[in-house]
Coordinates of N, CA, C and O in Angstrom, one line a residue:
M92 N -27.8 15.8 -1.8 CA -28.2 16.9 -1.2 C -29.9 16.7 -0.8 O -30.7 16.0 -1.8
L93 N -30.3 16.9 0.8 CA -31.6 16.3 1.2 C -32.7 17.1 0.7 O -32.7 18.6 0.4
E94 N -33.8 16.5 0.0 CA -34.6 17.5 -0.8 C -35.9 17.5 0.4 O -36.1 16.3 0.7
Q95 N -36.2 18.7 0.9 CA -37.4 18.3 2.1 C -38.1 19.5 1.7 O -37.4 21.1 1.8
Q96 N -39.3 19.6 1.8 CA -39.8 21.0 1.2 C -41.8 20.6 2.5 O -42.6 21.4 1.9
T97 N -41.7 20.4 3.6 CA -42.8 19.9 4.0 C -43.1 20.4 5.3 O -42.1 20.7 5.9
A98 N -44.2 20.6 5.7 CA -44.4 21.1 7.3 C -45.8 20.6 7.6 O -46.8 19.6 7.4
P99 N -45.9 20.2 9.0 CA -47.3 19.2 9.3 C -48.3 20.2 9.4 O -48.4 21.2 9.0
F100 N -49.5 19.5 9.2 CA -51.1 20.1 9.2 C -50.8 21.0 10.4 O -50.5 20.8 11.0
S101 N -51.4 22.1 10.0 CA -52.0 23.0 10.7 C -53.4 22.7 12.0 O -53.7 23.6 12.9
S102 N -54.4 22.1 11.0 CA -55.2 21.8 11.6 C -56.0 20.6 10.6 O -55.5 20.5 9.8
A103 N -56.8 19.9 11.7 CA -57.3 18.5 10.7 C -58.5 18.9 9.8 O -58.1 18.0 8.2
T104 N -58.9 20.5 9.6 CA -59.6 20.7 8.0 C -58.4 20.9 7.1 O -58.7 20.3 6.0
E105 N -57.2 21.3 7.5 CA -56.7 21.6 6.1 C -55.9 19.6 5.7 O -55.8 19.7 4.3
A106 N -55.5 19.2 6.9 CA -55.7 17.7 6.5 C -56.5 17.4 5.5 O -56.0 16.6 4.7
S107 N -57.7 17.1 5.8 CA -58.9 16.6 4.4 C -58.9 17.7 3.6 O -59.1 16.7 2.7
R108 N -58.4 18.8 3.6 CA -58.1 19.4 2.1 C -57.1 18.8 1.4 O -57.7 18.4 0.1
Q109 N -56.2 18.4 2.0 CA -55.2 18.0 0.9 C -55.0 16.6 0.7 O -54.7 15.9 -0.5
F110 N -55.7 15.6 1.4 CA -55.9 14.4 1.2 C -57.4 14.0 1.3 O -57.8 13.3 2.0
P111 N -58.5 14.5 0.7 CA -60.0 14.2 0.6 C -60.7 13.1 0.7 O -61.4 12.6 1.1
D112 N -59.6 12.3 -0.4 CA -60.1 10.6 -0.6 C -59.2 10.0 -0.1 O -59.5 8.7 -0.1
A113 N -57.8 10.0 0.8 CA -56.6 9.0 1.0 C -56.9 8.6 2.5 O -56.7 7.6 2.8
L114 N -57.6 9.5 3.0 CA -57.7 9.2 4.6 C -59.2 8.6 5.1 O -60.3 9.4 4.6
P115 N -59.5 7.5 5.3 CA -61.0 7.4 6.1 C -61.7 8.5 7.0 O -60.3 9.3 7.9
S116 N -62.4 9.0 7.2 CA -62.9 10.1 8.3 C -62.5 9.1 9.5 O -62.3 9.9 10.3
S117 N -62.8 7.9 9.6 CA -61.8 7.7 11.4 C -61.3 6.4 11.0 O -61.6 5.5 10.5
L118 N -59.8 6.3 12.0 CA -59.6 5.1 12.1 C -59.5 4.8 13.3 O -58.3 4.0 13.6
H119 N -60.3 5.5 14.4 CA -60.3 5.4 15.6 C -60.4 3.8 16.1 O -61.2 3.1 15.4
G120 N -59.7 3.1 16.8 CA -59.6 2.0 16.9 C -58.6 0.8 16.2 O -58.2 -0.2 16.6
S121 N -58.0 1.7 15.2 CA -56.8 1.1 14.5 C -54.9 1.5 15.3 O -55.3 2.5 15.8
A122 N -54.6 0.4 14.8 CA -53.2 1.1 14.9 C -51.9 0.6 14.2 O -52.1 0.0 13.4
L123 N -51.1 2.1 13.8 CA -50.3 1.4 12.4 C -48.9 1.8 12.7 O -48.5 2.9 13.8
F124 N -48.3 1.3 12.7 CA -46.9 1.3 12.9 C -46.2 0.8 11.6 O -46.3 -0.3 10.8
L125 N -45.5 2.1 11.3 CA -44.7 2.1 9.8 C -43.2 2.3 9.7 O -42.9 3.1 10.7
D126 N -42.5 1.4 8.9 CA -41.4 1.5 9.0 C -41.0 2.5 7.8 O -41.4 2.9 6.7
V127 N -39.8 3.6 8.3 CA -39.5 4.9 7.4 C -38.4 4.1 6.5 O -38.5 4.4 5.1
D128 N -37.5 3.8 7.3 CA -36.0 3.4 6.0 C -36.4 2.4 5.3 O -36.5 1.1 5.5
G129 N -36.4 2.6 3.6 CA -37.0 1.4 2.6 C -38.2 1.6 2.4 O -38.4 0.5 1.3
T130 N -39.3 1.9 2.9 CA -40.8 1.8 3.2 C -41.5 2.9 2.6 O -41.8 3.2 1.8
L131 N -41.4 3.9 3.9 CA -42.3 5.0 3.6 C -41.1 6.2 2.8 O -41.3 7.0 2.1
L132 N -39.5 5.9 2.5 CA -38.8 6.7 2.3 C -37.7 5.8 1.3 O -37.3 4.2 1.9
D133 N -37.6 5.4 0.2 CA -36.3 4.8 -0.7 C -35.0 4.8 0.1 O -34.6 6.1 0.5
I134 N -34.5 4.1 -0.1 CA -33.1 3.9 0.4 C -32.2 4.6 -0.8 O -32.6 4.7 -2.0
A135 N -31.3 5.2 -0.4 CA -30.3 6.5 -1.2 C -28.9 5.8 -0.8 O -28.4 5.1 0.2
P136 N -28.2 6.1 -2.0 CA -26.4 6.0 -1.5 C -25.9 6.5 -0.5 O -25.1 5.8 0.4
T137 N -26.3 7.9 0.0 CA -26.3 8.6 1.5 C -26.9 9.2 1.9 O -28.4 9.0 1.3
P138 N -26.8 9.3 3.5 CA -28.2 9.8 4.3 C -28.4 11.2 3.2 O -29.6 11.7 3.3
D139 N -27.8 12.1 2.8 CA -28.1 13.2 2.6 C -28.5 13.1 0.9 O -29.2 14.2 0.9
A140 N -28.7 12.5 0.5 CA -29.4 12.0 -1.0 C -30.8 11.6 -0.6 O -31.3 11.2 -2.0
I141 N -31.2 11.6 0.6 CA -32.8 10.8 0.4 C -33.5 11.9 -0.1 O -33.1 13.2 0.2
V142 N -34.6 11.4 -0.3 CA -35.9 12.5 -1.4 C -37.1 12.3 -0.5 O -37.3 11.1 -0.4
V143 N -37.4 13.1 0.0 CA -38.7 13.1 1.2 C -40.2 13.6 0.0 O -40.2 14.5 -0.3
P144 N -40.9 13.0 -0.3 CA -42.0 13.4 -0.7 C -42.7 14.5 -0.2 O -42.7 14.2 0.8
D145 N -43.1 15.4 -1.2 CA -43.9 16.7 -0.3 C -44.4 16.7 0.1 O -45.1 17.2 1.4
A146 N -45.6 15.7 0.3 CA -47.0 15.5 0.9 C -46.7 14.3 2.3 O -47.8 14.6 2.9
L147 N -45.5 13.8 2.3 CA -45.5 12.9 3.8 C -45.8 13.7 4.5 O -46.4 12.4 5.7
A148 N -45.0 14.2 4.8 CA -45.2 15.0 6.6 C -46.9 15.1 6.9 O -47.4 14.9 7.8
Y149 N -47.6 15.6 5.6 CA -48.7 16.1 5.3 C -49.8 14.7 5.7 O -50.8 14.2 7.0
L150 N -49.1 14.0 5.3 CA -50.1 12.2 5.5 C -49.8 11.8 6.9 O -50.3 10.8 7.3
L151 N -48.6 11.9 7.1 CA -48.3 11.2 8.3 C -48.9 11.8 9.6 O -49.5 11.5 10.6
H152 N -49.1 13.5 9.0 CA -50.1 13.6 10.3 C -51.3 13.8 10.9 O -52.0 13.5 11.3
G153 N -52.0 13.7 9.2 CA -52.9 13.2 9.1 C -53.5 11.7 9.7 O -54.7 11.3 10.4
L154 N -52.9 10.8 9.4 CA -53.0 9.3 10.0 C -52.9 9.6 11.1 O -53.6 9.2 11.8
S155 N -52.3 9.9 11.8 CA -51.7 10.2 13.3 C -53.0 10.8 13.9 O -53.5 10.2 14.9
R156 N -53.7 11.9 13.2 CA -55.1 12.4 13.6 C -56.2 11.6 13.5 O -57.6 11.2 14.3
A157 N -56.2 10.8 12.3 CA -57.2 10.0 12.4 C -57.0 8.2 13.1 O -58.1 8.3 13.4
T158 N -55.9 8.0 13.5 CA -56.4 7.1 14.5 C -56.0 7.7 15.8 O -56.1 6.9 16.7
G159 N -56.3 8.7 16.3 CA -56.6 9.3 17.6 C -54.9 9.1 18.3 O -54.6 9.1 19.7
G160 N -53.7 9.1 17.2 CA -52.5 9.0 18.1 C -52.0 7.7 18.1 O -50.8 7.6 18.0
A161 N -52.3 7.0 17.4 CA -52.0 5.5 17.5 C -51.4 5.5 16.4 O -51.2 4.4 15.3
L162 N -50.6 6.1 16.0 CA -49.4 6.1 14.9 C -47.9 6.1 15.4 O -47.5 6.6 16.0
A163 N -47.2 4.6 15.2 CA -46.1 5.1 15.3 C -45.0 4.9 14.0 O -45.3 3.8 13.3
L164 N -43.7 5.4 13.7 CA -42.9 5.1 13.1 C -41.7 4.7 13.6 O -41.3 4.7 14.6
V165 N -41.0 3.5 12.5 CA -40.1 2.7 13.3 C -39.0 3.0 12.3 O -38.7 3.1 10.8
T166 N -37.5 3.8 12.6 CA -36.4 3.7 11.9 C -35.2 3.2 12.5 O -34.9 3.3 13.8
G167 N -34.1 3.1 11.8 CA -32.6 3.0 11.9 C -31.8 4.2 12.4 O -30.9 3.8 13.1
R168 N -32.4 5.3 11.9 CA -31.6 6.7 12.4 C -32.8 7.5 13.5 O -33.4 6.7 13.8
S169 N -31.9 8.3 13.8 CA -31.8 9.2 15.4 C -33.2 9.7 15.0 O -34.1 10.2 14.4
I170 N -34.2 9.9 16.5 CA -35.5 10.4 16.1 C -35.3 12.0 15.8 O -36.2 12.4 15.0
G171 N -34.3 12.6 16.2 CA -34.0 13.9 15.6 C -34.1 14.2 14.2 O -34.5 15.0 13.8
Y172 N -33.0 13.4 13.7 CA -32.8 13.5 12.3 C -34.0 13.1 11.4 O -34.6 13.8 10.7
L173 N -35.0 12.0 11.9 CA -36.7 12.2 11.7 C -37.0 13.4 11.7 O -37.7 13.6 10.7
D174 N -37.4 13.8 12.5 CA -38.1 15.1 13.3 C -37.3 16.7 11.8 O -38.3 17.1 11.2
T175 N -36.1 16.6 11.8 CA -35.9 16.7 10.4 C -36.3 17.4 9.3 O -36.5 17.9 8.7
I176 N -36.3 15.9 8.7 CA -36.8 15.5 7.6 C -38.0 15.4 7.2 O -38.4 15.3 6.4
L177 N -38.8 15.1 7.9 CA -40.4 14.7 8.3 C -40.9 15.6 9.3 O -42.5 15.1 8.6
R178 N -40.5 16.0 9.9 CA -41.4 17.0 11.1 C -42.0 16.2 11.7 O -43.3 16.3 11.7
T179 N -41.8 15.0 12.3 CA -42.7 13.9 13.0 C -42.8 14.5 14.5 O -43.2 13.3 15.2
E180 N -42.8 15.5 14.9 CA -43.2 16.0 16.3 C -44.3 15.7 16.7 O -45.5 16.0 16.0
G181 N -44.8 15.6 17.8 CA -45.8 14.8 18.0 C -46.4 13.4 17.3 O -47.8 12.9 18.1
I182 N -45.8 13.0 17.3 CA -45.9 11.3 16.7 C -44.9 10.4 17.2 O -43.8 11.0 17.4
C183 N -45.7 9.3 17.4 CA -44.5 8.0 18.2 C -43.7 7.5 17.2 O -44.0 7.7 16.0
V184 N -42.2 7.6 17.8 CA -41.2 7.1 16.9 C -40.3 5.9 17.7 O -39.8 6.5 19.3
A185 N -40.0 5.4 17.3 CA -38.6 4.1 17.8 C -37.9 4.4 16.5 O -37.7 4.2 15.5
G186 N -36.8 5.1 17.2 CA -35.4 5.1 16.4 C -34.3 4.7 16.9 O -34.6 3.7 18.0
L187 N -33.1 4.6 16.0 CA -32.0 3.9 16.1 C -32.5 2.5 16.6 O -32.0 1.6 17.4
H188 N -33.2 1.7 15.4 CA -33.7 0.2 16.0 C -34.4 0.1 17.0 O -34.1 -1.0 17.4
G189 N -34.8 1.0 17.8 CA -35.3 0.6 19.2 C -34.8 1.7 19.8 O -35.7 1.2 21.5
A190 N -33.6 1.8 20.1 CA -32.9 2.1 21.2 C -33.3 3.3 21.9 O -32.9 3.8 23.0
E191 N -34.2 4.5 21.2 CA -34.4 5.5 21.2 C -36.0 5.7 21.5 O -36.5 5.0 20.3
R192 N -37.1 6.0 22.2 CA -38.2 6.0 22.0 C -39.1 7.4 22.5 O -38.5 8.0 23.7
R193 N -39.8 7.8 21.4 CA -40.5 8.9 21.7 C -42.3 9.0 21.9 O -42.5 8.0 20.9
D194 N -42.7 9.3 22.8 CA -44.3 8.9 23.0 C -44.7 10.5 22.1 O -44.3 11.3 21.9
A195 N -46.2 9.9 21.9 CA -46.7 11.2 21.2 C -46.7 12.8 22.1 O -46.8 13.7 21.8
D196 N -46.9 12.2 23.8 CA -47.0 13.6 24.5 C -45.8 14.0 24.6 O -45.3 14.9 25.3
G197 N -44.4 13.5 23.6 CA -43.2 13.8 23.5 C -42.2 13.3 24.5 O -40.9 13.7 24.7
S198 N -42.5 12.6 25.4 CA -42.0 12.3 26.6 C -41.0 11.3 25.9 O -41.2 10.8 24.6
H199 N -39.1 11.3 25.6 CA -38.2 10.2 25.5 C -37.6 9.7 26.1 O -37.2 10.0 27.2
D200 N -37.2 8.5 25.5 CA -36.3 7.6 26.0 C -35.4 7.2 25.4 O -35.8 6.6 24.2
G201 N -33.9 7.4 26.1 CA -32.9 7.2 25.1 C -31.9 6.4 25.9 O -31.6 6.1 26.5
P202 N -31.0 5.7 25.2 CA -29.8 5.0 25.6 C -28.5 6.5 26.2 O -28.9 7.3 26.0
S203 N -27.7 5.5 27.3 CA -27.1 5.9 27.8 C -25.9 6.1 26.9 O -25.5 5.1 26.1
T204 N -24.7 7.5 27.3 CA -23.6 7.2 26.3 C -22.5 5.9 27.3 O -22.7 6.1 28.0
D205 N -21.9 5.8 26.1 CA -21.1 4.7 26.4 C -19.4 4.9 25.7 O -19.4 5.0 24.6
P206 N -18.5 4.9 26.6 CA -17.3 5.4 26.2 C -16.5 4.7 25.7 O -16.2 5.2 24.4
Q207 N -16.7 3.2 25.6 CA -15.8 2.3 24.7 C -16.5 2.5 23.4 O -15.9 2.9 22.5
L208 N -18.3 2.5 23.3 CA -19.0 2.6 21.9 C -18.0 4.3 21.4 O -17.8 4.0 20.0
D209 N -18.3 5.3 22.1 CA -17.5 6.4 21.2 C -16.6 6.0 20.9 O -16.3 6.9 19.9
M210 N -15.6 5.7 21.7 CA -14.2 5.3 21.6 C -13.8 4.5 19.7 O -13.4 5.0 18.9
A211 N -14.8 3.5 19.9 CA -15.3 2.8 18.5 C -15.5 3.4 17.4 O -15.0 3.5 16.2
K212 N -16.4 4.7 17.6 CA -16.9 5.1 16.7 C -16.0 6.1 16.3 O -15.4 6.6 15.0
A213 N -15.4 6.9 17.2 CA -14.6 7.9 16.2 C -12.8 7.2 15.7 O -12.8 7.7 14.7
R214 N -12.9 6.2 16.1 CA -12.0 5.1 15.2 C -12.3 4.6 13.9 O -11.8 5.1 12.7
L215 N -13.3 4.7 13.9 CA -13.9 4.2 12.5 C -14.5 5.2 11.9 O -14.4 5.5 10.4
A216 N -14.8 6.6 12.2 CA -14.6 7.8 11.4 C -13.2 8.3 10.8 O -13.8 8.7 9.6
A217 N -12.7 7.6 11.6 CA -11.2 8.2 11.3 C -10.8 7.4 10.3 O -10.2 7.7 8.9
F218 N -11.0 5.9 10.3 CA -10.6 5.4 9.0 C -11.8 5.2 8.2 O -10.6 5.6 6.9
A219 N -12.4 6.0 8.1 CA -13.5 6.5 7.0 C -13.1 7.7 6.0 O -12.9 7.8 4.8
A220 N -12.3 8.3 7.2 CA -12.1 9.7 6.3 C -10.7 9.7 6.2 O -10.4 10.3 5.0
A221 N -9.8 8.6 6.2 CA -8.6 8.6 5.6 C -8.6 7.7 4.0 O -7.9 7.3 3.7
H222 N -9.8 6.8 4.1 CA -10.2 6.0 2.9 C -11.4 6.9 2.1 O -12.5 6.6 2.0
P223 N -10.8 7.4 0.7 CA -12.2 7.6 -0.1 C -12.9 6.8 -0.6 O -12.7 5.8 -0.9
G224 N -14.2 7.1 -0.5 CA -15.4 6.3 -0.8 C -15.7 5.6 0.2 O -16.8 4.9 0.4
V225 N -15.2 5.7 1.2 CA -16.0 5.2 2.6 C -16.6 6.2 3.0 O -16.2 6.7 3.6
L226 N -18.2 5.6 3.5 CA -18.7 6.5 4.6 C -19.3 5.8 5.9 O -19.4 4.8 5.8
F227 N -19.0 6.6 7.0 CA -19.5 6.4 8.0 C -20.1 7.1 8.5 O -20.5 8.3 8.8
E228 N -21.8 6.3 9.1 CA -22.5 7.0 9.4 C -22.8 7.0 10.6 O -23.4 5.9 11.2
D229 N -22.8 8.0 11.7 CA -23.1 7.6 13.2 C -24.3 7.4 13.4 O -25.6 8.4 13.5
K230 N -24.9 6.0 13.7 CA -26.4 5.9 14.2 C -26.3 5.8 15.9 O -27.1 4.8 16.3
G231 N -25.7 6.8 16.3 CA -26.1 6.4 18.3 C -25.2 5.2 18.4 O -24.7 4.4 18.2
A232 N -26.3 4.4 19.1 CA -26.2 3.3 19.9 C -26.7 1.9 19.1 O -26.0 1.2 19.4
A233 N -26.9 2.4 17.8 CA -27.8 1.5 17.4 C -26.2 0.9 15.9 O -26.2 -0.1 15.9

């Protein structure tokens, strides 16, 4: 089961109270590109087994503020999934290994659907369902 108990900062003051020594007063002029899978979050046997540290969303939103929005997360999973587990709304994200992207202003660019890919995924999902112990994770266009 996914462990998630975080919410983004409600203010910069709240961020500085949560991490008084962890964040420099200003990182303006710096840009951070952070890998999520296996770096910010440990690899888990299944997607539902991912453990999200309680303070990670707070820290990411604080880093975004400290860099003036020059923080981007990179993941092999979808942006929607990342929003669910890390509450990354308002942070730049490259999802599905770059096949979809979201800017800090919320504008989103993603892949179009491909009927042949959808058919292949349906066949793989059916195969996994028929074979106990096989997990099929749909990562969209990735």
